[in-house]
Amino acid sequence: FIGRMVIEPHLADEEFEPARDLVEQSLMSLEDEPRQRLGKVLRQYSYAAPWGNSSDGELADLPSITINDVRRHYQQFIRPDEAILGIAGNIDFDQIREAADAAFGTWKSGPVPDLVTGTLPQSPCHIEHDSAQTHIGLAWTTVPYRDQRYFEAWAAVSLLSGGMSSRLFTEVRERRGLCYAISASLSTLRDEGRVFAYAGTTTERAQETLDVTVAEILKLHEGITEEELQRCKARAKSSLIMQQESTTARASSLARDMYHLGRVVTLDEINSRINALSTTQVRDFSIEYAPKTMVLVTIGPQALNPACVTSLS
């Protein structure tokens, strides 16, 4: 059944308008969620199109899309050439292989479409929004998942935003009381990586929040302790244990590994890589990959002074 849905989709005329209406409702709801909207724009300013494009599309494009556009898109882009099937659980491999062949064996290859890379828009970007709150997004370059130093990048971001004892939470939220939410996370394409950071605050404290957050990011390499790193490792191992208990998460990680690395990374290997991390490694990485430039996107009633960001370049 799943194979037929992929290989022989109906794409019926009468189903197009209801589907487009659902997409329109989803995109309109995004306009009322500043944090999600910020994340969408921050990605567009961090990765060149098509990689920075939102998977949800743009509201302005919906009226011009037809069912024939959908069919052409399917014919051009939905093909088996680089398809990956991740399966986890108590399964018989030979049986699964036979089932996959029966489901997808008739799926025909096609020519690889040419993708034209767009130009990154210039940061900073401010989106005016009548509110008592200001949402701040920052992004800077790091290594992708396939890089040998990825786990050093992971540890650095975990020190910044790995829980209530992390540096951003402790300094920006707890000690100074500047914001109600702050976080940082890794984002990775096959050949590019970014760190995305977010802070949600009041309009009155937005400028100070931005300045203090950038300062805290820039001094990440200072005073990294064994205790900090051990807390990061403990969180990672807890996550690995949870992943082992979820077949969905494990199947997703298998597909991700094949896409980025062309091989499967075992949980033992991940555990070993995490255990091997040292404070010296993380400090050196934080110095080498300290932000040279930063993308800044804000949503709120007024733009902020970007001097703490623009002075980096």
GROMACS .gro file of C-alpha atoms in nm:
model
  313
    1PHE     CA    1   0.000   0.000   0.000
    2ILE     CA    2   0.277   0.248   0.091
    3GLY     CA    3   0.465   0.151  -0.225
    4ARG     CA    4   0.160   0.231  -0.439
    5MET     CA    5   0.116   0.566  -0.266
    6VAL     CA    6   0.473   0.659  -0.359
    7ILE     CA    7   0.491   0.507  -0.706
    8GLU     CA    8   0.132   0.558  -0.827
    9PRO     CA    9  -0.013   0.857  -0.640
   10HIS     CA   10  -0.364   0.954  -0.750
   11LEU     CA   11  -0.305   1.332  -0.747
   12ALA     CA   12  -0.674   1.368  -0.833
   13ASP     CA   13  -0.819   1.700  -0.948
   14GLU     CA   14  -1.092   1.699  -0.683
   15GLU     CA   15  -0.840   1.653  -0.402
   16PHE     CA   16  -0.624   1.952  -0.493
   17GLU     CA   17  -0.836   2.241  -0.359
   18PRO     CA   18  -0.892   2.085  -0.013
   19ALA     CA   19  -0.520   2.012   0.010
   20ARG     CA   20  -0.431   2.367  -0.086
   21ASP     CA   21  -0.678   2.502   0.169
   22LEU     CA   22  -0.508   2.300   0.442
   23VAL     CA   23  -0.167   2.436   0.341
   24GLU     CA   24  -0.309   2.789   0.341
   25GLN     CA   25  -0.448   2.746   0.693
   26SER     CA   26  -0.113   2.612   0.812
   27LEU     CA   27   0.081   2.902   0.661
   28MET     CA   28  -0.165   3.158   0.796
   29SER     CA   29  -0.131   3.013   1.146
   30LEU     CA   30   0.246   3.053   1.112
   31GLU     CA   31   0.196   3.427   1.074
   32ASP     CA   32   0.049   3.431   1.426
   33GLU     CA   33   0.344   3.240   1.575
   34PRO     CA   34   0.640   3.481   1.579
   35ARG     CA   35   0.888   3.224   1.708
   36GLN     CA   36   0.813   2.979   1.428
   37ARG     CA   37   0.813   3.258   1.174
   38LEU     CA   38   1.150   3.373   1.305
   39GLY     CA   39   1.294   3.023   1.262
   40LYS     CA   40   1.172   3.011   0.903
   41VAL     CA   41   1.329   3.347   0.813
   42LEU     CA   42   1.651   3.271   1.002
   43ARG     CA   43   1.698   2.957   0.792
   44GLN     CA   44   1.636   3.154   0.472
   45TYR     CA   45   1.912   3.397   0.573
   46SER     CA   46   2.149   3.116   0.671
   47TYR     CA   47   2.129   2.871   0.379
   48ALA     CA   48   2.107   2.972   0.015
   49ALA     CA   49   1.798   2.858  -0.175
   50PRO     CA   50   1.678   2.592  -0.227
   51TRP     CA   51   1.833   2.467   0.100
   52GLY     CA   52   1.704   2.762   0.298
   53ASN     CA   53   1.353   2.742   0.155
   54SER     CA   54   1.075   2.654   0.393
   55SER     CA   55   0.931   2.306   0.336
   56ASP     CA   56   0.588   2.462   0.397
   57GLY     CA   57   0.624   2.700   0.104
   58GLU     CA   58   0.513   3.062   0.086
   59LEU     CA   59   0.161   3.191   0.126
   60ALA     CA   60   0.197   3.429  -0.167
   61ASP     CA   61   0.276   3.140  -0.404
   62LEU     CA   62  -0.034   2.933  -0.326
   63PRO     CA   63  -0.286   3.104  -0.561
   64SER     CA   64  -0.067   3.039  -0.866
   65ILE     CA   65  -0.008   2.666  -0.798
   66THR     CA   66  -0.216   2.418  -0.998
   67ILE     CA   67  -0.263   2.043  -0.984
   68ASN     CA   68  -0.050   2.018  -1.298
   69ASP     CA   69   0.236   2.191  -1.113
   70VAL     CA   70   0.210   1.922  -0.844
   71ARG     CA   71   0.219   1.647  -1.103
   72ARG     CA   72   0.522   1.798  -1.276
   73HIS     CA   73   0.697   1.827  -0.941
   74TYR     CA   74   0.628   1.461  -0.868
   75GLN     CA   75   0.763   1.351  -1.207
   76GLN     CA   76   1.077   1.561  -1.171
   77PHE     CA   77   1.174   1.512  -0.807
   78ILE     CA   78   1.009   1.203  -0.658
   79ARG     CA   79   1.232   0.921  -0.777
   80PRO     CA   80   1.425   0.628  -0.627
   81ASP     CA   81   1.779   0.727  -0.726
   82GLU     CA   82   1.882   0.842  -0.377
   83ALA     CA   83   1.587   0.716  -0.174
   84ILE     CA   84   1.671   0.581   0.172
   85LEU     CA   85   1.459   0.338   0.372
   86GLY     CA   86   1.534   0.322   0.744
   87ILE     CA   87   1.383   0.032   0.937
   88ALA     CA   88   1.434  -0.056   1.304
   89GLY     CA   89   1.286  -0.324   1.525
   90ASN     CA   90   1.271  -0.700   1.565
   91ILE     CA   91   1.272  -0.781   1.194
   92ASP     CA   92   1.402  -1.043   0.954
   93PHE     CA   93   1.628  -0.866   0.705
   94ASP     CA   94   1.564  -1.103   0.415
   95GLN     CA   95   1.191  -1.073   0.466
   96ILE     CA   96   1.207  -0.695   0.477
   97ARG     CA   97   1.424  -0.685   0.166
   98GLU     CA   98   1.171  -0.897  -0.022
   99ALA     CA   99   0.885  -0.676   0.097
  100ALA     CA  100   1.072  -0.359  -0.005
  101ASP     CA  101   1.149  -0.504  -0.346
  102ALA     CA  102   0.785  -0.599  -0.394
  103ALA     CA  103   0.670  -0.252  -0.289
  104PHE     CA  104   0.925  -0.039  -0.470
  105GLY     CA  105   1.084  -0.266  -0.729
  106THR     CA  106   0.895  -0.107  -1.021
  107TRP     CA  107   0.986   0.249  -0.920
  108LYS     CA  108   1.161   0.396  -1.223
  109SER     CA  109   1.473   0.612  -1.210
  110GLY     CA  110   1.485   0.946  -1.383
  111PRO     CA  111   1.732   1.218  -1.476
  112VAL     CA  112   1.876   1.411  -1.185
  113PRO     CA  113   1.730   1.763  -1.195
  114ASP     CA  114   1.963   2.061  -1.196
  115LEU     CA  115   1.931   2.269  -0.882
  116VAL     CA  116   2.020   2.635  -0.910
  117THR     CA  117   2.164   2.776  -0.589
  118GLY     CA  118   2.026   3.115  -0.493
  119THR     CA  119   2.194   3.412  -0.329
  120LEU     CA  120   2.176   3.462   0.045
  121PRO     CA  121   1.987   3.774   0.153
  122GLN     CA  122   2.188   4.018   0.359
  123SER     CA  123   2.152   4.025   0.736
  124PRO     CA  124   2.041   4.185   0.963
  125CYS     CA  125   1.669   4.148   0.900
  126HIS     CA  126   1.390   4.300   1.108
  127ILE     CA  127   1.023   4.211   1.072
  128GLU     CA  128   0.789   4.460   1.232
  129HIS     CA  129   0.531   4.302   1.459
  130ASP     CA  130   0.305   4.493   1.695
  131SER     CA  131   0.372   4.321   2.025
  132ALA     CA  132   0.516   4.373   2.371
  133GLN     CA  133   0.769   4.102   2.292
  134THR     CA  134   1.076   4.084   2.070
  135HIS     CA  135   1.204   3.761   1.920
  136ILE     CA  136   1.575   3.738   1.839
  137GLY     CA  137   1.738   3.484   1.608
  138LEU     CA  138   2.111   3.438   1.555
  139ALA     CA  139   2.298   3.197   1.330
  140TRP     CA  140   2.663   3.125   1.257
  141THR     CA  141   2.869   2.865   1.073
  142THR     CA  142   2.980   2.537   1.225
  143VAL     CA  143   3.075   2.193   1.088
  144PRO     CA  144   2.817   1.955   0.936
  145TYR     CA  145   2.728   1.612   1.072
  146ARG     CA  146   2.968   1.434   0.838
  147ASP     CA  147   3.270   1.631   0.968
  148GLN     CA  148   3.516   1.451   1.195
  149ARG     CA  149   3.479   1.729   1.451
  150TYR     CA  150   3.101   1.721   1.467
  151PHE     CA  151   3.093   1.589   1.822
  152GLU     CA  152   3.315   1.876   1.932
  153ALA     CA  153   3.061   2.111   1.774
  154TRP     CA  154   2.783   1.926   1.954
  155ALA     CA  155   2.961   1.962   2.289
  156ALA     CA  156   3.018   2.335   2.233
  157VAL     CA  157   2.649   2.396   2.162
  158SER     CA  158   2.554   2.176   2.455
  159LEU     CA  159   2.763   2.395   2.685
  160LEU     CA  160   2.576   2.695   2.552
  161SER     CA  161   2.227   2.547   2.563
  162GLY     CA  162   2.211   2.201   2.713
  163GLY     CA  163   1.977   2.250   3.003
  164MET     CA  164   1.920   2.470   3.307
  165SER     CA  165   2.292   2.471   3.392
  166SER     CA  166   2.399   2.581   3.042
  167ARG     CA  167   2.570   2.914   2.992
  168LEU     CA  168   2.297   3.097   2.800
  169PHE     CA  169   2.026   2.989   3.042
  170THR     CA  170   2.235   3.068   3.348
  171GLU     CA  171   2.374   3.406   3.239
  172VAL     CA  172   2.102   3.557   3.020
  173ARG     CA  173   1.790   3.424   3.186
  174GLU     CA  174   1.872   3.334   3.547
  175ARG     CA  175   2.138   3.583   3.654
  176ARG     CA  176   2.026   3.884   3.452
  177GLY     CA  177   1.657   3.801   3.406
  178LEU     CA  178   1.664   3.933   3.050
  179CYS     CA  179   1.441   3.682   2.871
  180TYR     CA  180   1.177   3.417   2.921
  181ALA     CA  181   1.322   3.175   2.666
  182ILE     CA  182   1.669   3.118   2.524
  183SER     CA  183   1.825   2.827   2.336
  184ALA     CA  184   2.077   2.719   2.074
  185SER     CA  185   2.083   2.413   1.851
  186LEU     CA  186   2.280   2.252   1.571
  187SER     CA  187   2.148   2.245   1.216
  188THR     CA  188   2.316   2.044   0.942
  189LEU     CA  189   2.291   1.992   0.570
  190ARG     CA  190   2.510   1.738   0.397
  191ASP     CA  191   2.795   1.985   0.342
  192GLU     CA  192   2.708   2.281   0.563
  193GLY     CA  193   2.634   2.333   0.930
  194ARG     CA  194   2.492   2.619   1.133
  195VAL     CA  195   2.419   2.697   1.495
  196PHE     CA  196   2.077   2.858   1.543
  197ALA     CA  197   2.013   3.056   1.861
  198TYR     CA  198   1.686   3.205   1.984
  199ALA     CA  199   1.587   3.448   2.258
  200GLY     CA  200   1.240   3.570   2.342
  201THR     CA  201   1.220   3.882   2.559
  202THR     CA  202   1.033   4.203   2.631
  203THR     CA  203   1.080   4.494   2.396
  204GLU     CA  204   1.237   4.704   2.673
  205ARG     CA  205   1.511   4.447   2.738
  206ALA     CA  206   1.561   4.325   2.382
  207GLN     CA  207   1.877   4.523   2.307
  208GLU     CA  208   2.047   4.415   2.626
  209THR     CA  209   1.940   4.056   2.563
  210LEU     CA  210   2.100   4.064   2.218
  211ASP     CA  211   2.423   4.221   2.343
  212VAL     CA  212   2.463   3.984   2.638
  213THR     CA  213   2.376   3.675   2.431
  214VAL     CA  214   2.635   3.757   2.164
  215ALA     CA  215   2.897   3.828   2.430
  216GLU     CA  216   2.826   3.495   2.599
  217ILE     CA  217   2.858   3.310   2.267
  218LEU     CA  218   3.191   3.477   2.189
  219LYS     CA  219   3.346   3.383   2.524
  220LEU     CA  220   3.234   3.021   2.515
  221HIS     CA  221   3.596   2.901   2.505
  222GLU     CA  222   3.674   3.064   2.839
  223GLY     CA  223   3.688   2.850   3.150
  224ILE     CA  224   3.537   2.526   3.020
  225THR     CA  225   3.541   2.287   3.315
  226GLU     CA  226   3.539   1.911   3.340
  227GLU     CA  227   3.218   1.935   3.542
  228GLU     CA  228   3.043   2.122   3.260
  229LEU     CA  229   3.155   1.869   3.003
  230GLN     CA  230   3.051   1.575   3.220
  231ARG     CA  231   2.699   1.718   3.246
  232CYS     CA  232   2.687   1.740   2.867
  233LYS     CA  233   2.801   1.381   2.833
  234ALA     CA  234   2.542   1.261   3.085
  235ARG     CA  235   2.262   1.433   2.890
  236ALA     CA  236   2.384   1.278   2.566
  237LYS     CA  237   2.397   0.929   2.714
  238SER     CA  238   2.048   0.971   2.855
  239SER     CA  239   1.930   1.067   2.507
  240LEU     CA  240   2.098   0.758   2.361
  241ILE     CA  241   1.917   0.536   2.610
  242MET     CA  242   1.584   0.694   2.515
  243GLN     CA  243   1.667   0.647   2.147
  244GLN     CA  244   1.725   0.276   2.200
  245GLU     CA  245   1.373   0.250   2.338
  246SER     CA  246   1.214   0.417   2.036
  247THR     CA  247   1.211   0.228   1.707
  248THR     CA  248   1.087   0.542   1.532
  249ALA     CA  249   1.387   0.745   1.651
  250ARG     CA  250   1.627   0.465   1.563
  251ALA     CA  251   1.482   0.426   1.213
  252SER     CA  252   1.516   0.801   1.159
  253SER     CA  253   1.878   0.801   1.275
  254LEU     CA  254   1.958   0.512   1.039
  255ALA     CA  255   1.819   0.706   0.744
  256ARG     CA  256   2.003   1.021   0.856
  257ASP     CA  257   2.335   0.835   0.885
  258MET     CA  258   2.300   0.687   0.537
  259TYR     CA  259   2.216   1.027   0.390
  260HIS     CA  260   2.500   1.217   0.554
  261LEU     CA  261   2.769   0.949   0.587
  262GLY     CA  262   2.677   0.662   0.357
  263ARG     CA  263   2.701   0.423   0.651
  264VAL     CA  264   2.528   0.345   0.979
  265VAL     CA  265   2.678   0.478   1.302
  266THR     CA  266   2.623   0.240   1.591
  267LEU     CA  267   2.517   0.359   1.934
  268ASP     CA  268   2.841   0.216   2.073
  269GLU     CA  269   3.040   0.433   1.832
  270ILE     CA  270   2.846   0.743   1.934
  271ASN     CA  271   2.896   0.662   2.300
  272SER     CA  272   3.269   0.614   2.240
  273ARG     CA  273   3.299   0.946   2.056
  274ILE     CA  274   3.120   1.127   2.337
  275ASN     CA  275   3.333   0.965   2.609
  276ALA     CA  276   3.652   1.063   2.425
  277LEU     CA  277   3.573   1.435   2.428
  278SER     CA  278   3.801   1.649   2.643
  279THR     CA  279   3.778   2.006   2.765
  280THR     CA  280   4.084   2.091   2.557
  281GLN     CA  281   3.918   1.963   2.239
  282VAL     CA  282   3.600   2.159   2.301
  283ARG     CA  283   3.792   2.475   2.393
  284ASP     CA  284   4.009   2.455   2.082
  285PHE     CA  285   3.705   2.395   1.863
  286SER     CA  286   3.524   2.691   2.022
  287ILE     CA  287   3.820   2.915   1.944
  288GLU     CA  288   3.865   2.791   1.587
  289TYR     CA  289   3.495   2.808   1.504
  290ALA     CA  290   3.407   3.119   1.701
  291PRO     CA  291   3.162   3.322   1.491
  292LYS     CA  292   3.338   3.537   1.231
  293THR     CA  293   3.000   3.662   1.110
  294MET     CA  294   2.647   3.623   1.245
  295VAL     CA  295   2.305   3.629   1.087
  296LEU     CA  296   2.060   3.840   1.289
  297VAL     CA  297   1.683   3.826   1.246
  298THR     CA  298   1.441   4.001   1.481
  299ILE     CA  299   1.064   4.019   1.504
  300GLY     CA  300   0.907   4.289   1.717
  301PRO     CA  301   0.788   4.650   1.729
  302GLN     CA  302   1.129   4.799   1.656
  303ALA     CA  303   1.467   4.703   1.510
  304LEU     CA  304   1.766   4.659   1.738
  305ASN     CA  305   2.115   4.803   1.707
  306PRO     CA  306   2.313   4.525   1.533
  307ALA     CA  307   2.657   4.663   1.628
  308CYS     CA  308   2.750   4.358   1.842
  309VAL     CA  309   2.694   4.139   1.534
  310THR     CA  310   2.817   4.358   1.250
  311SER     CA  311   3.141   4.436   1.434
  312LEU     CA  312   3.247   4.071   1.395
  313SER     CA  313   3.307   4.100   1.020
   0.00000   0.00000   0.00000
